PDB file of C-alpha atoms in Angstrom:
ATOM      1  CA  THR A   1      31.707 -39.003 -33.660  1.00 41.00           C
ATOM      2  CA  ALA A   2      35.154 -38.165 -32.531  1.00 44.00           C
ATOM      3  CA  SER A   3      36.940 -40.929 -31.037  1.00 49.00           C
ATOM      4  CA  TRP A   4      37.744 -38.899 -27.435  1.00 57.00           C
ATOM      5  CA  PHE A   5      33.663 -38.008 -27.225  1.00 63.00           C
ATOM      6  CA  LYS A   6      31.767 -40.011 -24.602  1.00 75.00           C
ATOM      7  CA  MET A   7      28.183 -40.665 -23.802  1.00 88.00           C
ATOM      8  CA  ILE A   8      26.687 -39.662 -20.251  1.00 89.00           C
ATOM      9  CA  LEU A   9      25.103 -42.768 -19.091  1.00 93.00           C
ATOM     10  CA  GLY A  10      24.135 -42.036 -15.617  1.00 95.00           C
ATOM     11  CA  HIS A  11      25.648 -40.432 -12.671  1.00 96.00           C
ATOM     12  CA  THR A  12      27.420 -40.824  -9.098  1.00 96.00           C
ATOM     13  CA  LEU A  13      25.605 -39.819  -6.214  1.00 95.00           C
ATOM     14  CA  SER A  14      27.652 -38.739  -3.213  1.00 93.00           C
ATOM     15  CA  GLY A  15      27.454 -35.873  -0.235  1.00 89.00           C
ATOM     16  CA  ASN A  16      29.109 -33.413  -0.314  1.00 81.00           C
ATOM     17  CA  ALA A  17      29.566 -32.430   3.348  1.00 75.00           C
ATOM     18  CA  SER A  18      31.130 -34.383   6.446  1.00 74.00           C
ATOM     19  CA  ASN A  19      28.931 -35.287   9.130  1.00 69.00           C
ATOM     20  CA  ASP A  20      32.072 -36.325  11.512  1.00 68.00           C
ATOM     21  CA  GLY A  21      32.268 -39.529  12.908  1.00 71.00           C
ATOM     22  CA  SER A  22      33.880 -42.918  11.855  1.00 75.00           C
ATOM     23  CA  PHE A  23      31.940 -45.935  10.009  1.00 78.00           C
ATOM     24  CA  PHE A  24      34.837 -48.044  11.156  1.00 74.00           C
ATOM     25  CA  CYS A  25      35.045 -47.626  15.236  1.00 70.00           C
ATOM     26  CA  GLY A  26      34.801 -50.091  18.108  1.00 62.00           C
ATOM     27  CA  ASN A  27      36.223 -53.831  18.241  1.00 64.00           C
ATOM     28  CA  GLU A  28      33.203 -55.020  15.655  1.00 64.00           C
ATOM     29  CA  ALA A  29      34.749 -53.010  12.640  1.00 71.00           C
ATOM     30  CA  GLU A  30      38.353 -54.162  13.141  1.00 75.00           C
ATOM     31  CA  GLU A  31      36.878 -57.867  12.530  1.00 80.00           C
ATOM     32  CA  ILE A  32      36.181 -56.380   8.912  1.00 89.00           C
ATOM     33  CA  LEU A  33      39.106 -54.589   7.888  1.00 92.00           C
ATOM     34  CA  CYS A  34      42.377 -56.051   6.134  1.00 93.00           C
ATOM     35  CA  ARG A  35      45.094 -56.219   9.233  1.00 91.00           C
ATOM     36  CA  ASN A  36      47.817 -55.103   6.857  1.00 93.00           C
ATOM     37  CA  CYS A  37      46.275 -52.377   3.983  1.00 93.00           C
ATOM     38  CA  GLY A  38      43.190 -51.556   6.287  1.00 90.00           C
ATOM     39  CA  SER A  39      40.762 -52.057   3.296  1.00 92.00           C
ATOM     40  CA  CYS A  40      37.175 -53.155   4.417  1.00 92.00           C
ATOM     41  CA  LEU A  41      36.989 -56.620   3.512  1.00 93.00           C
ATOM     42  CA  ASP A  42      32.821 -56.538   3.655  1.00 92.00           C
ATOM     43  CA  PHE A  43      31.069 -53.685   2.589  1.00 89.00           C
ATOM     44  CA  ASN A  44      28.062 -55.286   3.754  1.00 89.00           C
ATOM     45  CA  TYR A  45      29.208 -54.073   7.240  1.00 89.00           C
ATOM     46  CA  TYR A  46      27.125 -51.168   8.934  1.00 89.00           C
ATOM     47  CA  PRO A  47      27.523 -50.091  12.318  1.00 88.00           C
ATOM     48  CA  ARG A  48      24.477 -49.962  14.531  1.00 89.00           C
ATOM     49  CA  TYR A  49      25.987 -46.532  16.133  1.00 87.00           C
ATOM     50  CA  ILE A  50      28.326 -43.920  15.194  1.00 85.00           C
ATOM     51  CA  ASP A  51      28.892 -41.494  17.705  1.00 80.00           C
ATOM     52  CA  ILE A  52      28.091 -38.344  15.607  1.00 76.00           C
ATOM     53  CA  LYS A  53      25.679 -35.469  15.557  1.00 68.00           C
ATOM     54  CA  PRO A  54      23.807 -35.472  12.179  1.00 65.00           C
ATOM     55  CA  SER A  55      23.400 -32.498  10.666  1.00 67.00           C
ATOM     56  CA  LYS A  56      19.937 -31.390  10.210  1.00 70.00           C
ATOM     57  CA  LYS A  57      21.198 -29.171   7.589  1.00 76.00           C
ATOM     58  CA  TYR A  58      22.221 -32.550   5.104  1.00 89.00           C
ATOM     59  CA  ASP A  59      19.870 -35.332   3.328  1.00 93.00           C
ATOM     60  CA  VAL A  60      23.235 -37.422   1.893  1.00 93.00           C
ATOM     61  CA  SER A  61      26.557 -36.677   3.608  1.00 88.00           C
ATOM     62  CA  TYR A  62      29.577 -39.191   4.221  1.00 86.00           C
ATOM     63  CA  THR A  63      31.458 -39.881   7.354  1.00 83.00           C
ATOM     64  CA  HIS A  64      34.904 -39.227   8.018  1.00 79.00           C
ATOM     65  CA  ASP A  65      36.187 -42.757   6.360  1.00 82.00           C
ATOM     66  CA  LEU A  66      33.741 -41.874   3.246  1.00 84.00           C
ATOM     67  CA  ARG A  67      30.551 -43.951   3.790  1.00 88.00           C
ATOM     68  CA  ASN A  68      27.466 -41.963   2.515  1.00 90.00           C
ATOM     69  CA  VAL A  69      24.932 -41.588   4.984  1.00 91.00           C
ATOM     70  CA  TYR A  70      20.924 -40.817   4.511  1.00 94.00           C
ATOM     71  CA  SER A  71      18.454 -38.980   5.995  1.00 94.00           C
ATOM     72  CA  GLU A  72      14.887 -40.626   6.607  1.00 95.00           C
ATOM     73  CA  ARG A  73      13.625 -38.372   4.020  1.00 96.00           C
ATOM     74  CA  PHE A  74      15.639 -39.426   1.623  1.00 97.00           C
ATOM     75  CA  VAL A  75      15.163 -42.841   2.320  1.00 97.00           C
ATOM     76  CA  ILE A  76      11.249 -42.418   2.475  1.00 98.00           C
ATOM     77  CA  PHE A  77      11.745 -40.849  -1.207  1.00 98.00           C
ATOM     78  CA  CYS A  78      13.901 -43.629  -2.743  1.00 98.00           C
ATOM     79  CA  LYS A  79      11.293 -46.380  -1.204  1.00 97.00           C
ATOM     80  CA  GLU A  80       8.081 -44.768  -2.161  1.00 97.00           C
ATOM     81  CA  VAL A  81       8.425 -43.012  -4.976  1.00 97.00           C
ATOM     82  CA  LEU A  82      11.475 -44.066  -6.870  1.00 97.00           C
ATOM     83  CA  LYS A  83      10.314 -47.849  -5.840  1.00 96.00           C
ATOM     84  CA  SER A  84      14.148 -49.035  -4.845  1.00 96.00           C
ATOM     85  CA  SER A  85      14.069 -52.169  -4.032  1.00 93.00           C
ATOM     86  CA  GLU A  86      17.144 -51.670  -1.733  1.00 96.00           C
ATOM     87  CA  ILE A  87      17.725 -52.173   1.485  1.00 96.00           C
ATOM     88  CA  PHE A  88      18.660 -48.876   4.090  1.00 97.00           C
ATOM     89  CA  TYR A  89      20.082 -50.318   6.865  1.00 96.00           C
ATOM     90  CA  PRO A  90      19.584 -47.750  10.006  1.00 96.00           C
ATOM     91  CA  ILE A  91      22.214 -46.484  12.254  1.00 92.00           C
ATOM     92  CA  SER A  92      21.270 -45.219  15.469  1.00 90.00           C
ATOM     93  CA  THR A  93      23.509 -41.887  16.499  1.00 86.00           C
ATOM     94  CA  SER A  94      23.299 -39.396  19.401  1.00 81.00           C
ATOM     95  CA  THR A  95      20.711 -37.452  18.088  1.00 78.00           C
ATOM     96  CA  GLY A  96      18.490 -39.955  15.627  1.00 85.00           C
ATOM     97  CA  ILE A  97      19.108 -41.978  12.536  1.00 91.00           C
ATOM     98  CA  LEU A  98      20.704 -42.465   9.661  1.00 91.00           C
ATOM     99  CA  PHE A  99      20.999 -44.590   7.099  1.00 94.00           C
ATOM    100  CA  TYR A 100      23.639 -46.835   5.352  1.00 94.00           C
ATOM    101  CA  MET A 101      22.863 -48.645   1.954  1.00 96.00           C
ATOM    102  CA  MET A 102      25.442 -50.555  -0.565  1.00 95.00           C
ATOM    103  CA  PRO A 103      23.743 -51.047  -4.009  1.00 97.00           C
ATOM    104  CA  THR A 104      23.482 -55.083  -4.771  1.00 96.00           C
ATOM    105  CA  LYS A 105      23.402 -54.480  -8.497  1.00 97.00           C
ATOM    106  CA  ILE A 106      26.815 -54.038 -10.361  1.00 97.00           C
ATOM    107  CA  LEU A 107      28.491 -52.148 -13.017  1.00 98.00           C
ATOM    108  CA  TYR A 108      31.814 -53.033 -14.538  1.00 98.00           C
ATOM    109  CA  PHE A 109      34.802 -50.173 -14.567  1.00 97.00           C
ATOM    110  CA  ASP A 110      36.639 -49.050 -17.246  1.00 97.00           C
ATOM    111  CA  SER A 111      40.294 -48.693 -15.621  1.00 97.00           C
ATOM    112  CA  VAL A 112      42.063 -48.864 -18.683  1.00 96.00           C
ATOM    113  CA  GLY A 113      39.990 -46.355 -20.494  1.00 93.00           C
ATOM    114  CA  ARG A 114      40.002 -44.169 -17.241  1.00 94.00           C
ATOM    115  CA  GLY A 115      43.489 -44.679 -16.617  1.00 96.00           C
ATOM    116  CA  THR A 116      42.722 -45.972 -13.358  1.00 97.00           C
ATOM    117  CA  ARG A 117      46.123 -46.547 -11.044  1.00 98.00           C
ATOM    118  CA  PHE A 118      46.374 -49.493  -8.546  1.00 98.00           C
ATOM    119  CA  ILE A 119      49.032 -48.683  -5.931  1.00 97.00           C
ATOM    120  CA  LYS A 120      50.588 -51.357  -3.619  1.00 97.00           C
ATOM    121  CA  LYS A 121      48.962 -54.704  -3.994  1.00 97.00           C
ATOM    122  CA  CYS A 122      48.359 -56.275  -0.504  1.00 97.00           C
ATOM    123  CA  GLN A 123      49.695 -59.592  -0.112  1.00 97.00           C
ATOM    124  CA  GLU A 124      47.566 -60.241   3.038  1.00 95.00           C
ATOM    125  CA  CYS A 125      43.838 -59.900   1.172  1.00 95.00           C
ATOM    126  CA  GLY A 126      44.645 -59.434  -2.223  1.00 95.00           C
ATOM    127  CA  GLY A 127      43.653 -55.906  -3.162  1.00 95.00           C
ATOM    128  CA  TYR A 128      45.636 -52.838  -3.077  1.00 96.00           C
ATOM    129  CA  GLU A 129      46.061 -50.171  -0.545  1.00 96.00           C
ATOM    130  CA  SER A 130      44.765 -47.062  -2.707  1.00 97.00           C
ATOM    131  CA  ILE A 131      43.010 -47.290  -5.935  1.00 97.00           C
ATOM    132  CA  VAL A 132      42.907 -43.665  -7.856  1.00 97.00           C
ATOM    133  CA  GLY A 133      41.419 -42.377 -10.703  1.00 95.00           C
ATOM    134  CA  ALA A 134      37.445 -42.299  -9.984  1.00 93.00           C
ATOM    135  CA  HIS A 135      36.324 -39.450 -11.870  1.00 92.00           C
ATOM    136  CA  PRO A 136      35.055 -39.193 -14.521  1.00 91.00           C
ATOM    137  CA  ALA A 137      33.526 -42.412 -13.570  1.00 95.00           C
ATOM    138  CA  TYR A 138      33.988 -44.654 -17.053  1.00 95.00           C
ATOM    139  CA  LEU A 139      31.970 -48.239 -17.727  1.00 96.00           C
ATOM    140  CA  GLN A 140      32.833 -50.775 -19.740  1.00 95.00           C
ATOM    141  CA  LYS A 141      30.788 -50.929 -22.866  1.00 92.00           C
ATOM    142  CA  ASP A 142      27.435 -52.624 -23.510  1.00 90.00           C
ATOM    143  CA  GLN A 143      26.055 -51.836 -19.586  1.00 94.00           C
ATOM    144  CA  LYS A 144      22.324 -50.448 -19.269  1.00 92.00           C
ATOM    145  CA  ILE A 145      22.103 -47.988 -16.272  1.00 95.00           C
ATOM    146  CA  GLU A 146      18.443 -48.463 -15.476  1.00 95.00           C
ATOM    147  CA  ASN A 147      16.002 -47.011 -12.936  1.00 96.00           C
ATOM    148  CA  ASN A 148      18.058 -48.045  -9.891  1.00 95.00           C
ATOM    149  CA  PHE A 149      21.027 -47.929  -7.455  1.00 97.00           C
ATOM    150  CA  TYR A 150      24.151 -49.462  -8.548  1.00 98.00           C
ATOM    151  CA  ARG A 151      27.621 -49.795  -7.464  1.00 97.00           C
ATOM    152  CA  THR A 152      30.869 -50.237  -9.268  1.00 98.00           C
ATOM    153  CA  ASP A 153      33.103 -53.582  -9.106  1.00 97.00           C
ATOM    154  CA  LEU A 154      36.107 -51.418  -8.145  1.00 97.00           C
ATOM    155  CA  THR A 155      36.762 -49.383  -4.966  1.00 95.00           C
ATOM    156  CA  PHE A 156      38.509 -46.372  -4.755  1.00 96.00           C
ATOM    157  CA  GLY A 157      40.305 -44.065  -2.034  1.00 95.00           C
ATOM    158  CA  SER A 158      42.814 -45.712   0.234  1.00 94.00           C
ATOM    159  CA  GLY A 159      42.482 -48.016   3.147  1.00 92.00           C
ATOM    160  CA  LYS A 160      39.742 -48.309   5.043  1.00 89.00           C
ATOM    161  CA  GLU A 161      38.080 -44.755   2.861  1.00 91.00           C
ATOM    162  CA  LYS A 162      38.053 -46.968  -0.055  1.00 93.00           C
ATOM    163  CA  PHE A 163      34.215 -47.864  -1.425  1.00 93.00           C
ATOM    164  CA  PRO A 164      32.693 -48.305  -4.934  1.00 96.00           C
ATOM    165  CA  LEU A 165      31.076 -45.662  -6.653  1.00 96.00           C
ATOM    166  CA  ILE A 166      27.193 -45.135  -6.357  1.00 97.00           C
ATOM    167  CA  ILE A 167      25.610 -45.092  -9.413  1.00 98.00           C
ATOM    168  CA  ILE A 168      21.999 -43.929 -10.583  1.00 98.00           C
ATOM    169  CA  SER A 169      20.551 -43.496 -13.806  1.00 97.00           C
ATOM    170  CA  ILE A 170      19.568 -40.164 -15.236  1.00 96.00           C
ATOM    171  CA  GLU A 171      16.357 -40.155 -14.599  1.00 97.00           C
ATOM    172  CA  TRP A 172      16.684 -40.645 -11.143  1.00 97.00           C
ATOM    173  CA  LYS A 173      18.965 -37.791 -10.887  1.00 97.00           C
ATOM    174  CA  ASN A 174      16.422 -35.655 -12.467  1.00 97.00           C
ATOM    175  CA  LEU A 175      13.769 -36.984  -9.736  1.00 97.00           C
ATOM    176  CA  LEU A 176      16.060 -36.673  -6.854  1.00 97.00           C
ATOM    177  CA  LEU A 177      17.313 -32.699  -7.739  1.00 97.00           C
ATOM    178  CA  SER A 178      13.699 -32.191  -7.570  1.00 97.00           C
ATOM    179  CA  GLN A 179      13.246 -32.790  -4.456  1.00 97.00           C
ATOM    180  CA  LYS A 180      15.747 -30.345  -3.630  1.00 96.00           C
ATOM    181  CA  PHE A 181      18.049 -32.919  -0.839  1.00 96.00           C
ATOM    182  CA  ARG A 182      20.673 -31.643   0.763  1.00 93.00           C
ATOM    183  CA  GLY A 183      24.304 -32.123   0.458  1.00 92.00           C
ATOM    184  CA  ILE A 184      23.629 -34.196  -2.565  1.00 94.00           C
ATOM    185  CA  SER A 185      26.516 -34.275  -5.361  1.00 94.00           C
ATOM    186  CA  PHE A 186      26.269 -35.649  -8.512  1.00 96.00           C
ATOM    187  CA  ARG A 187      28.962 -36.723 -11.176  1.00 96.00           C
ATOM    188  CA  ASP A 188      28.902 -37.724 -14.641  1.00 94.00           C
ATOM    189  CA  CYS A 189      29.162 -41.543 -15.432  1.00 94.00           C
ATOM    190  CA  MET A 190      30.267 -42.543 -19.369  1.00 93.00           C
TER     191      MET A 190
END
């Protein structure tokens, strides 16, 4: 095998369309963002309400600050068919409910192999203002992706838009594709 060959281990999962609206809005969100670089300090945070009109066209979408939100149809499939143990938190909107999920299982990202760049270390929170170079996702060796939701140990993006990659198995990707969920997007994870 050539040294440049990387085997596909799983796939990142995200939305491919914005639902508008901001995940971090109001005074409650200010408490969990670094005052210096704007990074989120608590990924278990989710707002109880977002001022957006959820699109009926998408089952997986994202907010302006790049948080995936999911339709009830997607959540039911994940719970009843995939048997996911993850918690999907309800977020009220002006016309219905969307759901947020932060996987509890962590996979370690290979930032050296991927050539990920860490930009401007924050003196207040110890993180970085920006982390770029997420795709294709490279994982550190000897990690197995089973049928579950995972997140990377690193977050990618800038400021409050930084977020871990959500990763699933090849089998789960195929099951999700079979349901024709609207707005869902996958990228290879090696």
